[in-house]
Coordinates of C-alpha atoms in Angstrom, one line a residue:
M1 CA 21.4 0.2 -6.9
I2 CA 18.2 -1.7 -7.7
S3 CA 14.8 -1.0 -9.0
N4 CA 13.6 2.6 -8.9
G5 CA 17.1 3.8 -7.9
L6 CA 16.8 2.5 -4.4
N7 CA 19.8 0.9 -2.6
S8 CA 19.4 -2.4 -0.9
N9 CA 20.1 -0.9 2.5
E10 CA 16.9 1.2 2.2
F11 CA 14.4 -1.7 2.9
N12 CA 14.0 -5.2 4.1
P13 CA 14.4 -7.8 1.3
Y14 CA 10.8 -8.8 2.0
Y15 CA 9.6 -5.6 0.3
K16 CA 11.6 -6.3 -3.0
L17 CA 8.5 -8.0 -4.5
Y18 CA 6.5 -4.8 -4.0
I19 CA 9.3 -2.5 -5.1
D20 CA 9.8 -4.5 -8.3
N21 CA 6.0 -4.2 -8.9
A22 CA 6.1 -0.4 -8.7
T23 CA 6.3 1.7 -11.8
D24 CA 9.7 3.1 -12.4
V25 CA 8.7 6.7 -12.2
N26 CA 9.1 9.5 -9.7
I27 CA 7.2 8.9 -6.4
I28 CA 4.5 11.4 -6.9
E29 CA 3.8 10.4 -10.5
G30 CA 3.6 6.7 -9.3
L31 CA 1.2 7.5 -6.5
N32 CA -1.0 9.5 -8.9
Q33 CA -1.0 6.8 -11.6
N34 CA -2.0 4.2 -9.0
L35 CA -4.8 6.4 -7.7
K36 CA -6.4 6.3 -11.1
S37 CA -5.6 2.7 -11.9
V38 CA -6.7 1.3 -8.6
V39 CA -10.0 3.1 -8.7
S40 CA -10.6 2.0 -12.3
F41 CA -9.6 -1.6 -11.5
Y42 CA -12.0 -1.9 -8.5
N43 CA -14.8 -0.1 -10.4
S44 CA -14.5 -2.8 -13.1
I45 CA -15.1 -5.6 -10.6
P46 CA -18.7 -6.9 -10.9
E47 CA -20.8 -6.4 -7.7
S48 CA -21.2 -10.2 -7.4
K49 CA -17.4 -10.5 -6.8
H50 CA -17.1 -7.8 -4.1
D51 CA -17.6 -10.2 -1.2
Y52 CA -16.0 -13.2 -3.0
S53 CA -12.9 -14.9 -1.8
Y54 CA -11.2 -17.6 -3.9
A55 CA -10.7 -20.0 -1.0
E56 CA -11.7 -20.6 2.6
G57 CA -10.0 -18.2 4.9
K58 CA -8.8 -15.9 2.1
W59 CA -9.8 -12.2 1.9
T60 CA -12.6 -10.9 -0.2
V61 CA -12.1 -8.2 -2.8
K62 CA -13.3 -5.6 -0.3
D63 CA -11.0 -7.0 2.4
V64 CA -8.1 -6.6 0.0
L65 CA -8.9 -3.0 -0.7
L66 CA -9.3 -2.2 3.0
H67 CA -6.0 -3.9 3.6
I68 CA -4.4 -1.7 1.0
I69 CA -5.8 1.4 2.8
D70 CA -4.7 0.2 6.2
T71 CA -1.2 -0.5 4.9
E72 CA -1.0 2.9 3.3
R73 CA -2.0 4.6 6.5
I74 CA 0.6 2.7 8.6
F75 CA 3.3 3.2 6.0
T76 CA 2.7 6.9 5.5
Y77 CA 2.8 7.3 9.3
R78 CA 6.2 5.6 9.2
A79 CA 7.3 7.9 6.4
L80 CA 6.3 11.0 8.3
R81 CA 8.1 9.9 11.5
I82 CA 11.3 8.9 9.5
A83 CA 11.2 12.0 7.3
R84 CA 11.1 14.1 10.5
Q85 CA 14.2 12.3 11.7
D86 CA 12.4 10.5 14.6
T87 CA 14.8 7.6 15.4
T88 CA 12.3 5.6 17.4
P89 CA 12.1 2.1 16.0
L90 CA 8.5 1.6 14.7
P91 CA 6.6 -1.6 15.3
G92 CA 5.0 -3.8 12.7
Y93 CA 1.3 -4.6 12.5
E94 CA -0.7 -7.8 12.1
Q95 CA -2.5 -7.5 8.8
D96 CA -4.8 -10.4 9.4
D97 CA -6.1 -9.0 12.7
F98 CA -6.7 -5.7 10.9
A99 CA -8.7 -7.5 8.1
V100 CA -10.9 -9.3 10.6
T101 CA -11.8 -6.2 12.5
A102 CA -12.2 -3.9 9.5
K103 CA -15.6 -5.5 8.8
A104 CA -15.4 -5.0 5.0
S105 CA -18.5 -7.1 4.4
K106 CA -20.6 -4.4 6.2
R107 CA -19.6 -1.7 3.7
S108 CA -20.1 -1.0 0.1
L109 CA -17.2 -1.1 -2.3
E110 CA -18.1 2.5 -3.2
S111 CA -17.6 3.7 0.4
I112 CA -14.3 1.8 0.6
L113 CA -13.2 3.4 -2.7
D114 CA -14.1 6.8 -1.4
E115 CA -11.9 6.1 1.7
Y116 CA -9.1 4.9 -0.6
K117 CA -9.2 8.1 -2.7
A118 CA -9.1 10.3 0.5
V119 CA -6.2 8.3 1.9
R120 CA -4.2 8.4 -1.3
Q121 CA -4.8 12.1 -1.8
A122 CA -3.4 12.7 1.7
S123 CA -0.4 10.4 0.9
I124 CA 0.3 12.3 -2.2
A125 CA 0.2 15.6 -0.3
L126 CA 2.6 14.2 2.3
F127 CA 5.1 12.8 -0.1
N128 CA 4.9 16.0 -2.2
S129 CA 5.9 17.9 1.0
F130 CA 9.2 16.0 1.4
D131 CA 12.4 17.3 -0.1
V132 CA 15.2 15.2 -1.4
E133 CA 16.8 15.0 2.1
A134 CA 13.6 13.9 3.8
L135 CA 13.0 11.2 1.1
A136 CA 16.5 9.8 1.7
Q137 CA 16.0 9.5 5.5
I138 CA 16.3 5.9 6.7
G139 CA 14.6 4.7 9.9
E140 CA 13.6 1.4 11.4
A141 CA 10.2 -0.3 11.1
S142 CA 9.4 -3.9 11.9
G143 CA 13.0 -4.4 12.9
S144 CA 14.5 -3.4 9.6
P145 CA 15.8 -0.3 7.9
I146 CA 13.5 1.5 5.6
S147 CA 13.8 4.8 3.7
V148 CA 11.0 7.3 3.1
R149 CA 11.3 7.0 -0.6
A150 CA 11.2 3.2 -0.4
I151 CA 7.9 3.4 1.4
A152 CA 6.3 5.3 -1.5
Y153 CA 7.5 2.6 -4.0
I154 CA 6.3 -0.1 -1.6
L155 CA 2.8 1.4 -1.5
T156 CA 2.4 1.5 -5.3
G157 CA 4.0 -1.9 -5.8
H158 CA 1.8 -3.4 -3.0
E159 CA -1.3 -2.2 -4.7
N160 CA -0.1 -3.6 -8.1
H161 CA 0.7 -6.9 -6.5
H162 CA -2.8 -7.3 -5.0
N163 CA -4.4 -6.2 -8.2
Q164 CA -2.5 -9.0 -10.0
V165 CA -3.6 -11.5 -7.3
I166 CA -7.2 -10.5 -7.7
T167 CA -7.0 -10.8 -11.5
E168 CA -5.4 -14.2 -11.3
R169 CA -7.4 -15.8 -8.5
Y170 CA -10.7 -14.1 -8.3
F171 CA -11.8 -14.2 -11.9

């Protein structure tokens, strides 16, 4: 067993970074905690930094938040399919293509934060609907096994990771 009580067969080792960055609390509590901390974090960023990127070709602060939202939507879709015992292997997605076509620069940070809050509330409701058996289901996404409960920890750890990157490289 590793962080958060997960077994190594529940996720691709690539996601260990995110799982290790997740709070070691139950899934719903972690999703709720991050809802508050992510909104607070982005609200603290000065408007002059919303469209800033720390290097050529890197995402802006608004791009990062939209990336977090896109990832959450895709991963919760995976969680739903796996929890419902759909054994269809699920494809990956190209995050950089999503970032380019999301057009974050044409939106306000406030509108993106409103979207984040709506998506997170939906995710909390979804994960709250899963029983222990559903959370333990393991499916295949991006060519690797992944459990429903690992997805929830990946989501919160993924956000924490990006908040750390923004703090270190954007300020």
